[in-house]
mmCIF file of C-alpha atoms in Angstrom:
data_model
loop_
_atom_site.group_PDB
_atom_site.id
_atom_site.type_symbol
_atom_site.label_atom_id
_atom_site.label_comp_id
_atom_site.label_asym_id
_atom_site.label_seq_id
_atom_site.Cartn_x
_atom_site.Cartn_y
_atom_site.Cartn_z
ATOM 1 C CA MET A 1 150.964 74.389 135.956
ATOM 2 C CA ASP A 2 149.386 74.200 139.536
ATOM 3 C CA PRO A 3 145.546 74.184 139.511
ATOM 4 C CA GLU A 4 145.717 76.461 142.581
ATOM 5 C CA VAL A 5 147.777 79.123 140.595
ATOM 6 C CA ILE A 6 145.545 78.837 137.634
ATOM 7 C CA SER A 7 142.642 79.319 139.821
ATOM 8 C CA ASN A 8 143.427 82.246 141.185
ATOM 9 C CA PHE A 9 144.793 83.739 137.896
ATOM 10 C CA LEU A 10 141.035 82.945 136.903
ATOM 11 C CA VAL A 11 139.788 84.726 139.754
ATOM 12 C CA GLU A 12 142.119 88.116 139.266
ATOM 13 C CA GLN A 13 141.239 87.874 135.380
ATOM 14 C CA ARG A 14 137.354 87.995 136.194
ATOM 15 C CA GLU A 15 137.659 90.732 138.692
ATOM 16 C CA ALA A 16 139.619 92.682 135.985
ATOM 17 C CA ALA A 17 136.963 92.053 133.312
ATOM 18 C CA PRO A 18 133.999 93.877 132.178
ATOM 19 C CA GLU A 19 131.120 93.606 134.190
ATOM 20 C CA ASN A 20 128.860 92.066 131.790
ATOM 21 C CA LEU A 21 131.824 89.548 130.591
ATOM 22 C CA GLN A 22 132.232 88.181 133.957
ATOM 23 C CA GLN A 23 129.655 85.732 133.598
ATOM 24 C CA ASN A 24 131.775 84.192 130.974
ATOM 25 C CA PHE A 25 134.578 83.977 133.590
ATOM 26 C CA LEU A 26 132.306 81.988 135.893
ATOM 27 C CA ASP A 27 131.778 79.739 133.070
ATOM 28 C CA ILE A 28 135.238 79.014 132.141
ATOM 29 C CA GLU A 29 136.119 78.209 135.585
ATOM 30 C CA ASP A 30 133.255 75.875 136.166
ATOM 31 C CA TYR A 31 134.265 74.230 132.798
ATOM 32 C CA TRP A 32 137.911 73.883 133.532
ATOM 33 C CA ASP A 33 137.031 72.619 137.013
ATOM 34 C CA ARG A 34 135.194 69.721 135.583
ATOM 35 C CA LYS A 35 137.331 69.118 132.642
ATOM 36 C CA LEU A 36 134.800 69.748 130.189
ATOM 37 C CA TRP A 37 137.122 70.573 127.306
ATOM 38 C CA HIS A 38 134.834 71.311 124.503
ATOM 39 C CA GLN A 39 132.485 73.829 126.261
ATOM 40 C CA LEU A 40 135.261 75.185 127.727
ATOM 41 C CA THR A 41 136.561 76.224 124.115
ATOM 42 C CA ASP A 42 133.634 77.052 122.873
ATOM 43 C CA THR A 43 132.988 79.434 125.820
ATOM 44 C CA LEU A 44 136.598 80.894 125.263
ATOM 45 C CA ILE A 45 135.790 81.423 121.688
ATOM 46 C CA THR A 46 133.063 83.644 122.591
ATOM 47 C CA TYR A 47 134.635 85.606 125.038
ATOM 48 C CA TYR A 48 137.597 86.178 122.635
ATOM 49 C CA HIS A 49 135.163 87.628 120.067
ATOM 50 C CA ASP A 50 133.998 90.328 122.373
ATOM 51 C CA PRO A 51 136.004 93.129 121.475
ATOM 52 C CA ALA A 52 135.903 94.329 125.540
ATOM 53 C CA SER A 53 138.204 91.092 125.840
ATOM 54 C CA SER A 54 141.012 92.701 124.047
ATOM 55 C CA SER A 55 143.406 93.628 126.592
ATOM 56 C CA GLN A 56 142.930 89.794 128.423
ATOM 57 C CA ARG A 57 143.772 87.783 125.349
ATOM 58 C CA LEU A 58 147.321 87.469 125.385
ATOM 59 C CA PRO A 59 147.551 87.280 129.381
ATOM 60 C CA LEU A 60 144.589 84.338 128.911
ATOM 61 C CA PHE A 61 146.305 82.574 126.270
ATOM 62 C CA ARG A 62 149.867 82.694 127.718
ATOM 63 C CA ARG A 63 148.947 81.300 131.097
ATOM 64 C CA PHE A 64 145.634 79.568 130.786
ATOM 65 C CA ILE A 65 144.803 77.841 127.627
ATOM 66 C CA LEU A 66 148.269 76.686 127.454
ATOM 67 C CA SER A 67 148.116 74.815 129.998
ATOM 68 C CA PHE A 68 145.571 72.495 128.674
ATOM 69 C CA ALA A 69 145.965 72.791 124.966
ATOM 70 C CA GLU A 70 146.642 69.507 124.097
ATOM 71 C CA LYS A 71 143.531 68.492 125.329
ATOM 72 C CA ILE A 72 140.990 70.893 122.636
ATOM 73 C CA ASN A 73 140.462 70.888 119.227
ATOM 74 C CA GLN A 74 143.281 72.065 117.448
ATOM 75 C CA LEU A 75 142.085 74.254 115.088
ATOM 76 C CA LYS A 76 139.998 76.092 117.677
ATOM 77 C CA PHE A 77 143.330 76.286 119.602
ATOM 78 C CA VAL A 78 145.017 78.242 116.388
ATOM 79 C CA SER A 79 141.906 80.586 116.562
ATOM 80 C CA LEU A 80 142.314 81.309 120.107
ATOM 81 C CA GLY A 81 146.445 82.264 119.090
ATOM 82 C CA LEU A 82 145.178 84.315 116.146
ATOM 83 C CA SER A 83 142.679 86.569 118.667
ATOM 84 C CA ALA A 84 145.486 86.476 120.939
ATOM 85 C CA ALA A 85 148.181 87.701 118.784
ATOM 86 C CA THR A 86 146.123 90.571 117.563
ATOM 87 C CA GLN A 87 146.991 92.045 120.649
ATOM 88 C CA CYS A 88 151.085 91.889 120.106
ATOM 89 C CA SER A 89 152.462 95.420 120.297
ATOM 90 C CA ASP A 90 154.435 94.762 116.779
ATOM 91 C CA ASP A 91 154.219 92.343 114.139
ATOM 92 C CA ARG A 92 157.788 91.102 114.785
ATOM 93 C CA GLU A 93 156.112 90.190 118.261
ATOM 94 C CA ARG A 94 153.433 88.798 116.513
ATOM 95 C CA LEU A 95 155.513 86.771 114.158
ATOM 96 C CA THR A 96 157.356 85.117 117.495
ATOM 97 C CA PHE A 97 154.422 84.254 118.574
ATOM 98 C CA LEU A 98 152.513 82.588 115.551
ATOM 99 C CA THR A 99 155.837 80.957 114.649
ATOM 100 C CA ASP A 100 155.743 79.314 118.236
ATOM 101 C CA LEU A 101 152.058 78.339 118.139
ATOM 102 C CA THR A 102 152.684 77.100 114.529
ATOM 103 C CA GLU A 103 155.388 74.832 116.051
ATOM 104 C CA LYS A 104 153.281 73.623 118.915
ATOM 105 C CA VAL A 105 150.369 72.454 116.010
ATOM 106 C CA ASP A 106 153.051 70.760 113.690
ATOM 107 C CA LYS A 107 151.669 67.244 114.158
ATOM 108 C CA PRO A 108 150.310 64.360 111.821
ATOM 109 C CA SER A 109 147.023 64.598 113.429
ATOM 110 C CA SER A 110 146.857 68.230 113.479
ATOM 111 C CA GLN A 111 147.711 69.637 109.756
ATOM 112 C CA ASP A 112 144.709 71.743 109.222
ATOM 113 C CA ALA A 113 145.571 73.470 112.416
ATOM 114 C CA TYR A 114 149.339 73.789 110.957
ATOM 115 C CA VAL A 115 148.529 75.115 108.056
ATOM 116 C CA TYR A 116 146.117 77.554 109.340
ATOM 117 C CA SER A 117 148.859 78.984 112.011
ATOM 118 C CA LEU A 118 151.548 78.966 109.090
ATOM 119 C CA VAL A 119 149.558 80.989 106.443
ATOM 120 C CA ALA A 120 148.779 83.607 109.522
ATOM 121 C CA ALA A 121 152.565 83.770 109.885
ATOM 122 C CA SER A 122 153.253 83.851 106.531
ATOM 123 C CA GLU A 123 150.457 87.075 106.362
ATOM 124 C CA VAL A 124 152.439 89.000 109.097
ATOM 125 C CA LYS A 125 155.529 88.138 106.949
ATOM 126 C CA LEU A 126 154.402 90.057 103.920
ATOM 127 C CA ARG A 127 153.652 93.017 106.242
ATOM 128 C CA LEU A 128 157.210 93.241 107.282
ATOM 129 C CA GLN A 129 158.131 92.989 103.574
ATOM 130 C CA ASP A 130 159.443 89.515 103.820
ATOM 131 C CA TYR A 131 158.286 87.730 100.742
ATOM 132 C CA ASP A 132 160.352 85.149 100.157
ATOM 133 C CA GLY A 133 159.682 83.842 103.536
ATOM 134 C CA ALA A 134 155.952 84.306 103.109
ATOM 135 C CA ARG A 135 156.349 82.493 99.607
ATOM 136 C CA LYS A 136 158.247 79.578 101.106
ATOM 137 C CA ASP A 137 155.375 79.360 103.908
ATOM 138 C CA LEU A 138 152.677 79.630 101.518
ATOM 139 C CA ASN A 139 154.272 76.752 99.161
ATOM 140 C CA LYS A 140 154.162 74.801 102.183
ATOM 141 C CA ALA A 141 150.717 75.439 103.044
ATOM 142 C CA GLU A 142 149.496 75.083 99.531
ATOM 143 C CA SER A 143 151.180 71.514 99.267
ATOM 144 C CA ILE A 144 149.369 70.336 102.759
ATOM 145 C CA LEU A 145 146.204 71.390 101.606
ATOM 146 C CA ASP A 146 146.422 69.425 98.137
ATOM 147 C CA THR A 147 146.500 66.432 100.211
ATOM 148 C CA PHE A 148 143.167 67.027 102.184
ATOM 149 C CA ASP A 149 139.887 65.472 100.873
ATOM 150 C CA SER A 150 138.170 68.033 102.772
ATOM 151 C CA VAL A 151 139.126 71.094 105.498
ATOM 152 C CA GLU A 152 137.132 73.601 107.480
ATOM 153 C CA THR A 153 136.681 76.845 104.876
ATOM 154 C CA GLU A 154 137.926 79.022 107.180
ATOM 155 C CA VAL A 155 141.603 77.633 106.535
ATOM 156 C CA HIS A 156 141.182 77.554 102.666
ATOM 157 C CA ALA A 157 139.812 81.256 103.220
ATOM 158 C CA SER A 158 142.822 82.062 104.881
ATOM 159 C CA PHE A 159 144.903 80.817 102.284
ATOM 160 C CA TYR A 160 143.582 81.993 99.352
ATOM 161 C CA ARG A 161 143.253 85.475 101.233
ATOM 162 C CA THR A 162 147.348 85.525 102.172
ATOM 163 C CA ASN A 163 148.207 84.072 98.678
ATOM 164 C CA ALA A 164 146.012 87.198 96.672
ATOM 165 C CA SER A 165 147.594 89.551 99.492
ATOM 166 C CA TYR A 166 151.115 88.113 98.064
ATOM 167 C CA TYR A 167 150.314 88.132 94.421
ATOM 168 C CA GLN A 168 148.782 91.590 94.703
ATOM 169 C CA GLY A 169 152.270 92.375 96.114
ATOM 170 C CA LYS A 170 154.128 90.972 93.726
ATOM 171 C CA HIS A 171 151.878 92.760 90.909
ATOM 172 C CA ASP A 172 151.019 89.504 89.562
ATOM 173 C CA PHE A 173 147.685 90.543 88.649
ATOM 174 C CA ALA A 174 146.252 87.238 87.072
ATOM 175 C CA ALA A 175 147.068 84.948 89.800
ATOM 176 C CA TYR A 176 145.794 87.640 92.459
ATOM 177 C CA TYR A 177 142.920 87.639 90.183
ATOM 178 C CA LYS A 178 142.006 84.177 90.986
ATOM 179 C CA ASN A 179 142.827 83.666 94.707
ATOM 180 C CA ALA A 180 140.940 86.814 95.398
ATOM 181 C CA LEU A 181 137.779 85.237 93.692
ATOM 182 C CA LEU A 182 138.731 82.054 95.466
ATOM 183 C CA TYR A 183 138.866 83.701 98.955
ATOM 184 C CA LEU A 184 135.275 85.071 97.704
ATOM 185 C CA ALA A 185 133.723 81.947 97.310
ATOM 186 C CA CYS A 186 135.116 80.450 100.479
ATOM 187 C CA ILE A 187 133.578 83.252 102.691
ATOM 188 C CA ASP A 188 130.102 84.841 103.244
ATOM 189 C CA LEU A 189 130.316 88.375 101.553
ATOM 190 C CA LYS A 190 128.211 90.013 104.491
ATOM 191 C CA THR A 191 131.039 88.895 106.783
ATOM 192 C CA LEU A 192 132.961 91.517 105.120
ATOM 193 C CA SER A 193 132.924 95.567 106.251
ATOM 194 C CA HIS A 194 131.248 97.679 103.924
ATOM 195 C CA ASP A 195 135.130 99.519 103.335
ATOM 196 C CA ASP A 196 136.850 96.222 103.012
ATOM 197 C CA THR A 197 134.119 94.808 100.265
ATOM 198 C CA GLN A 198 134.378 97.993 98.602
ATOM 199 C CA ALA A 199 138.296 97.932 98.721
ATOM 200 C CA ARG A 200 138.503 94.464 97.606
ATOM 201 C CA ALA A 201 135.961 95.115 94.394
ATOM 202 C CA TYR A 202 138.184 97.947 93.283
ATOM 203 C CA ASP A 203 141.269 95.669 93.447
ATOM 204 C CA LEU A 204 139.780 92.913 91.646
ATOM 205 C CA SER A 205 138.258 95.161 89.207
ATOM 206 C CA VAL A 206 141.598 97.146 88.458
ATOM 207 C CA ALA A 207 143.507 93.500 88.214
ATOM 208 C CA ALA A 208 141.160 92.289 85.814
ATOM 209 C CA LEU A 209 141.408 95.092 83.306
ATOM 210 C CA ILE A 210 145.424 95.019 83.407
ATOM 211 C CA SER A 211 146.246 91.639 83.260
ATOM 212 C CA ASP A 212 147.766 90.511 79.805
ATOM 213 C CA SER A 213 145.853 86.832 80.589
ATOM 214 C CA ILE A 214 142.349 87.858 81.681
ATOM 215 C CA TYR A 215 140.017 88.675 78.857
ATOM 216 C CA ASN A 216 136.883 86.786 80.063
ATOM 217 C CA PHE A 217 135.258 88.719 83.156
ATOM 218 C CA GLY A 218 132.111 86.696 83.429
ATOM 219 C CA GLU A 219 133.223 85.300 87.037
ATOM 220 C CA LEU A 220 133.611 88.766 88.597
ATOM 221 C CA LEU A 221 130.462 90.530 86.498
ATOM 222 C CA LEU A 222 127.988 88.440 87.707
ATOM 223 C CA HIS A 223 129.623 88.322 91.606
ATOM 224 C CA PRO A 224 127.730 90.464 93.904
ATOM 225 C CA ILE A 225 130.876 92.550 95.288
ATOM 226 C CA LEU A 226 130.953 94.282 91.955
ATOM 227 C CA GLY A 227 127.745 96.146 93.299
ATOM 228 C CA SER A 228 129.462 97.587 95.891
ATOM 229 C CA LEU A 229 130.636 99.791 93.664
ATOM 230 C CA THR A 230 127.775 101.218 92.737
ATOM 231 C CA SER A 231 126.637 104.609 93.618
ATOM 232 C CA THR A 232 130.096 105.617 94.396
ATOM 233 C CA GLU A 233 133.351 107.377 93.374
ATOM 234 C CA HIS A 234 134.142 103.965 91.670
ATOM 235 C CA ALA A 235 131.145 103.422 89.954
ATOM 236 C CA TRP A 236 132.750 104.097 86.576
ATOM 237 C CA LEU A 237 135.079 101.375 87.387
ATOM 238 C CA ARG A 238 132.311 99.018 87.331
ATOM 239 C CA GLU A 239 130.872 100.476 83.919
ATOM 240 C CA LEU A 240 134.691 100.113 82.584
ATOM 241 C CA LEU A 241 134.505 96.686 82.907
ATOM 242 C CA PHE A 242 131.201 96.300 81.331
ATOM 243 C CA ALA A 243 132.263 98.215 78.501
ATOM 244 C CA PHE A 244 135.250 95.716 77.829
ATOM 245 C CA ASN A 245 133.149 92.787 78.526
ATOM 246 C CA ARG A 246 130.958 93.842 75.124
ATOM 247 C CA GLY A 247 133.890 95.604 73.295
ATOM 248 C CA ASP A 248 131.592 98.884 73.406
ATOM 249 C CA LEU A 249 134.315 101.388 72.254
ATOM 250 C CA ALA A 250 132.039 104.231 72.589
ATOM 251 C CA ALA A 251 131.712 103.693 76.592
ATOM 252 C CA TYR A 252 135.391 103.264 76.633
ATOM 253 C CA ASN A 253 136.185 106.477 74.904
ATOM 254 C CA VAL A 254 133.474 108.181 77.408
ATOM 255 C CA LEU A 255 134.729 106.569 80.421
ATOM 256 C CA GLU A 256 138.520 106.934 79.472
ATOM 257 C CA ASN A 257 139.117 110.208 81.264
ATOM 258 C CA ASN A 258 138.699 108.375 84.813
ATOM 259 C CA ILE A 259 141.815 106.125 84.091
ATOM 260 C CA SER A 260 143.759 108.862 85.241
ATOM 261 C CA LYS A 261 142.186 108.361 88.540
ATOM 262 C CA CYS A 262 144.083 105.072 89.333
ATOM 263 C CA PRO A 263 147.737 105.079 88.991
ATOM 264 C CA LEU A 264 147.914 101.352 88.223
ATOM 265 C CA LEU A 265 145.274 101.965 84.503
ATOM 266 C CA GLU A 266 147.280 105.023 84.221
ATOM 267 C CA GLU A 267 150.566 102.859 83.701
ATOM 268 C CA HIS A 268 148.696 100.284 81.548
ATOM 269 C CA LYS A 269 146.562 103.005 79.580
ATOM 270 C CA THR A 270 148.501 101.535 75.957
ATOM 271 C CA PHE A 271 147.495 98.302 76.940
ATOM 272 C CA LEU A 272 143.937 99.171 77.941
ATOM 273 C CA TRP A 273 143.725 100.316 74.393
ATOM 274 C CA GLN A 274 145.004 97.224 72.596
ATOM 275 C CA LYS A 275 143.118 95.075 75.024
ATOM 276 C CA ILE A 276 139.400 96.814 74.646
ATOM 277 C CA SER A 277 140.310 96.249 70.626
ATOM 278 C CA LEU A 278 140.695 92.703 70.964
ATOM 279 C CA SER A 279 137.543 92.698 73.067
ATOM 280 C CA ALA A 280 136.071 95.010 69.846
ATOM 281 C CA LEU A 281 136.952 92.438 67.457
ATOM 282 C CA THR A 282 135.305 89.560 69.231
ATOM 283 C CA GLU A 283 132.058 91.458 69.652
ATOM 284 C CA ALA A 284 132.227 92.034 65.877
ATOM 285 C CA VAL A 285 132.817 88.448 65.298
ATOM 286 C CA PHE A 286 130.068 87.354 67.643
ATOM 287 C CA ARG A 287 127.350 89.479 66.398
ATOM 288 C CA ARG A 288 127.773 87.617 62.728
ATOM 289 C CA PRO A 289 126.098 84.790 62.028
ATOM 290 C CA PRO A 290 128.280 81.514 61.589
ATOM 291 C CA HIS A 291 128.097 81.523 57.878
ATOM 292 C CA ASP A 292 129.277 85.256 57.558
ATOM 293 C CA ARG A 293 132.506 85.663 59.663
ATOM 294 C CA ALA A 294 135.152 85.924 56.661
ATOM 295 C CA MET A 295 135.439 89.692 57.546
ATOM 296 C CA THR A 296 137.787 91.509 55.242
ATOM 297 C CA PHE A 297 140.679 94.000 57.309
ATOM 298 C CA ALA A 298 139.068 96.633 56.095
ATOM 299 C CA THR A 299 135.799 95.435 57.813
ATOM 300 C CA ILE A 300 137.682 94.769 60.581
ATOM 301 C CA ALA A 301 139.275 98.191 60.925
ATOM 302 C CA ARG A 302 136.358 100.313 61.197
ATOM 303 C CA GLU A 303 134.716 97.931 63.936
ATOM 304 C CA THR A 304 137.982 98.402 65.817
ATOM 305 C CA HIS A 305 139.153 101.474 65.050
ATOM 306 C CA VAL A 306 142.614 99.732 64.571
ATOM 307 C CA GLN A 307 144.894 101.314 62.004
ATOM 308 C CA PRO A 308 144.861 99.149 58.774
ATOM 309 C CA GLN A 309 148.429 98.199 58.796
ATOM 310 C CA GLU A 310 148.049 96.759 62.778
ATOM 311 C CA ILE A 311 144.827 94.292 61.963
ATOM 312 C CA GLU A 312 147.056 91.348 60.814
ATOM 313 C CA ILE A 313 148.776 91.663 64.042
ATOM 314 C CA LEU A 314 145.407 92.031 66.162
ATOM 315 C CA ILE A 315 143.926 89.272 64.676
ATOM 316 C CA MET A 316 147.251 86.520 65.461
ATOM 317 C CA LYS A 317 146.935 88.338 69.067
ATOM 318 C CA ALA A 318 143.533 87.151 69.239
ATOM 319 C CA LEU A 319 143.978 83.859 67.889
ATOM 320 C CA SER A 320 147.356 83.282 69.951
ATOM 321 C CA LEU A 321 145.305 84.146 73.377
ATOM 322 C CA GLY A 322 142.503 81.957 72.051
ATOM 323 C CA LEU A 323 139.746 84.515 71.892
ATOM 324 C CA VAL A 324 138.981 83.275 68.460
ATOM 325 C CA ARG A 325 139.932 80.252 65.819
ATOM 326 C CA GLY A 326 140.188 80.618 62.302
ATOM 327 C CA SER A 327 143.079 81.782 59.952
ATOM 328 C CA ILE A 328 144.141 84.645 57.913
ATOM 329 C CA ASP A 329 144.218 85.053 53.970
ATOM 330 C CA GLN A 330 147.008 87.540 53.849
ATOM 331 C CA VAL A 331 146.782 87.964 50.096
ATOM 332 C CA ALA A 332 142.931 88.964 49.820
ATOM 333 C CA GLU A 333 143.037 90.376 53.323
ATOM 334 C CA ILE A 334 140.139 88.546 54.717
ATOM 335 C CA ALA A 335 139.866 87.064 58.404
ATOM 336 C CA LYS A 336 138.106 83.704 58.190
ATOM 337 C CA ILE A 337 136.713 83.369 62.157
ATOM 338 C CA ASN A 338 135.280 79.865 63.026
ATOM 339 C CA TRP A 339 134.627 80.025 66.598
ATOM 340 C CA VAL A 340 134.762 83.249 69.448
ATOM 341 C CA GLN A 341 135.425 82.482 72.844
ATOM 342 C CA PRO A 342 132.219 82.276 74.978
ATOM 343 C CA LYS A 343 131.788 84.958 77.707
ATOM 344 C CA VAL A 344 129.227 87.044 79.813
ATOM 345 C CA LEU A 345 126.090 88.404 77.803
ATOM 346 C CA ASP A 346 124.455 91.948 78.604
ATOM 347 C CA MET A 347 120.962 92.444 77.951
ATOM 348 C CA LYS A 348 121.867 94.207 74.660
ATOM 349 C CA GLN A 349 123.965 90.978 73.576
ATOM 350 C CA ILE A 350 121.106 88.738 74.867
ATOM 351 C CA ASP A 351 118.935 90.879 72.434
ATOM 352 C CA ASN A 352 121.129 90.358 69.781
ATOM 353 C CA MET A 353 121.404 86.677 70.042
ATOM 354 C CA ARG A 354 117.263 86.738 70.064
ATOM 355 C CA VAL A 355 116.970 88.606 67.034
ATOM 356 C CA ARG A 356 119.758 85.979 65.437
ATOM 357 C CA LEU A 357 117.496 82.842 66.522
ATOM 358 C CA LYS A 358 114.703 84.459 64.716
ATOM 359 C CA ASP A 359 116.348 84.758 61.418
ATOM 360 C CA TRP A 360 117.689 81.496 62.004
ATOM 361 C CA ASP A 361 114.232 80.110 62.263
ATOM 362 C CA SER A 362 112.963 82.002 59.921
ATOM 363 C CA SER A 363 115.783 80.524 57.489
ATOM 364 C CA VAL A 364 114.632 76.894 58.370
ATOM 365 C CA ASN A 365 111.245 77.413 57.688
ATOM 366 C CA GLN A 366 111.535 79.278 54.521
ATOM 367 C CA LEU A 367 114.161 76.121 53.658
ATOM 368 C CA GLY A 368 111.508 74.022 54.811
ATOM 369 C CA HIS A 369 108.823 75.229 52.509
ATOM 370 C CA TRP A 370 111.170 75.325 49.604
ATOM 371 C CA ILE A 371 111.794 71.721 49.951
ATOM 372 C CA GLU A 372 107.671 71.065 50.234
ATOM 373 C CA GLY A 373 107.634 72.899 47.143
ATOM 374 C CA VAL A 374 110.154 71.360 45.028
ATOM 375 C CA GLY A 375 109.793 67.532 46.299
ATOM 376 C CA LYS A 376 105.877 67.429 45.945
ATOM 377 C CA ASP A 377 106.176 64.432 43.641
ATOM 378 C CA VAL A 378 108.181 62.724 45.965
ATOM 379 C CA TRP A 379 106.071 63.291 48.948
ATOM 380 C CA ALA A 380 103.149 62.269 47.377
ATOM 381 C CA ALA A 381 104.961 58.583 46.344
#
């Protein structure tokens, strides 16, 4: 493009810009004249981040930035493009814009930028209900990400966020839970808005509860995002998660009436009872010392509130899920458990463990005194 045309365009944009942003245009014109591409890029990114620049992002990108796109960092070029895309009139125009942007950076030297742009396009496809197209793009992005030794966290964050959205739309709650937590691991929680933080905490909590493959909520229980539900209308959901973690049937019965507030939880209410029963079983095993884990079916029925005729199925389910290890004596109606899956402990559970350790220490001391008393002659010799 003719430099004079660009120069006149920049003057027009500077005059149209808010007064507090006109200095940015003076810097932009200066860096462009002197071909200081790095400084020019950073100044443009700063300008694009200002909400007051919204109306000028698209024309600046199309008539100015594209003229030197090959000369600047391609990841930053895509970042500018994504900011400009927010000003498209609708998602269909936005998808066309992002598809063109993706093609421009599809080069061996800029595969990180390509993935960044490809994921952004797949996010728009999700909003347009094109799940097959989004999945194809996300699979391609994932295969490229797997070849990188390192990449900017914003690229990974974008991928995990969009991948989580895909699985949430498909009701694959375990995959959503995993990708949503990976997304949170890539960002500073403070960068999320208050509403977005609460919404993600709510969605993660629901996914953890109704997934048929997640029985250990440790990573979520320890994540600060869960604290955003405290003192809100969804505080009961946080309490419900902790009740499930400790297999607390009494707490579940108190909180059960809130389940109807969430359609997904209400839909899975029968499953939730089965899940809390399994948690009660593992908690009952955990509370017992290792030498006292042969439990009768009657004991398990009392601890889990499960009907006696369903106890064997409950134990077999726990064994198949890897929550416990052991064997079942069907004739004697005894379950012999020798291992229980580790999990995050609350203060009450930690106190129980402290008591057990004190008992163990006392038993060791008693054994030592008994050996000393019985073997006096041996020690003397």
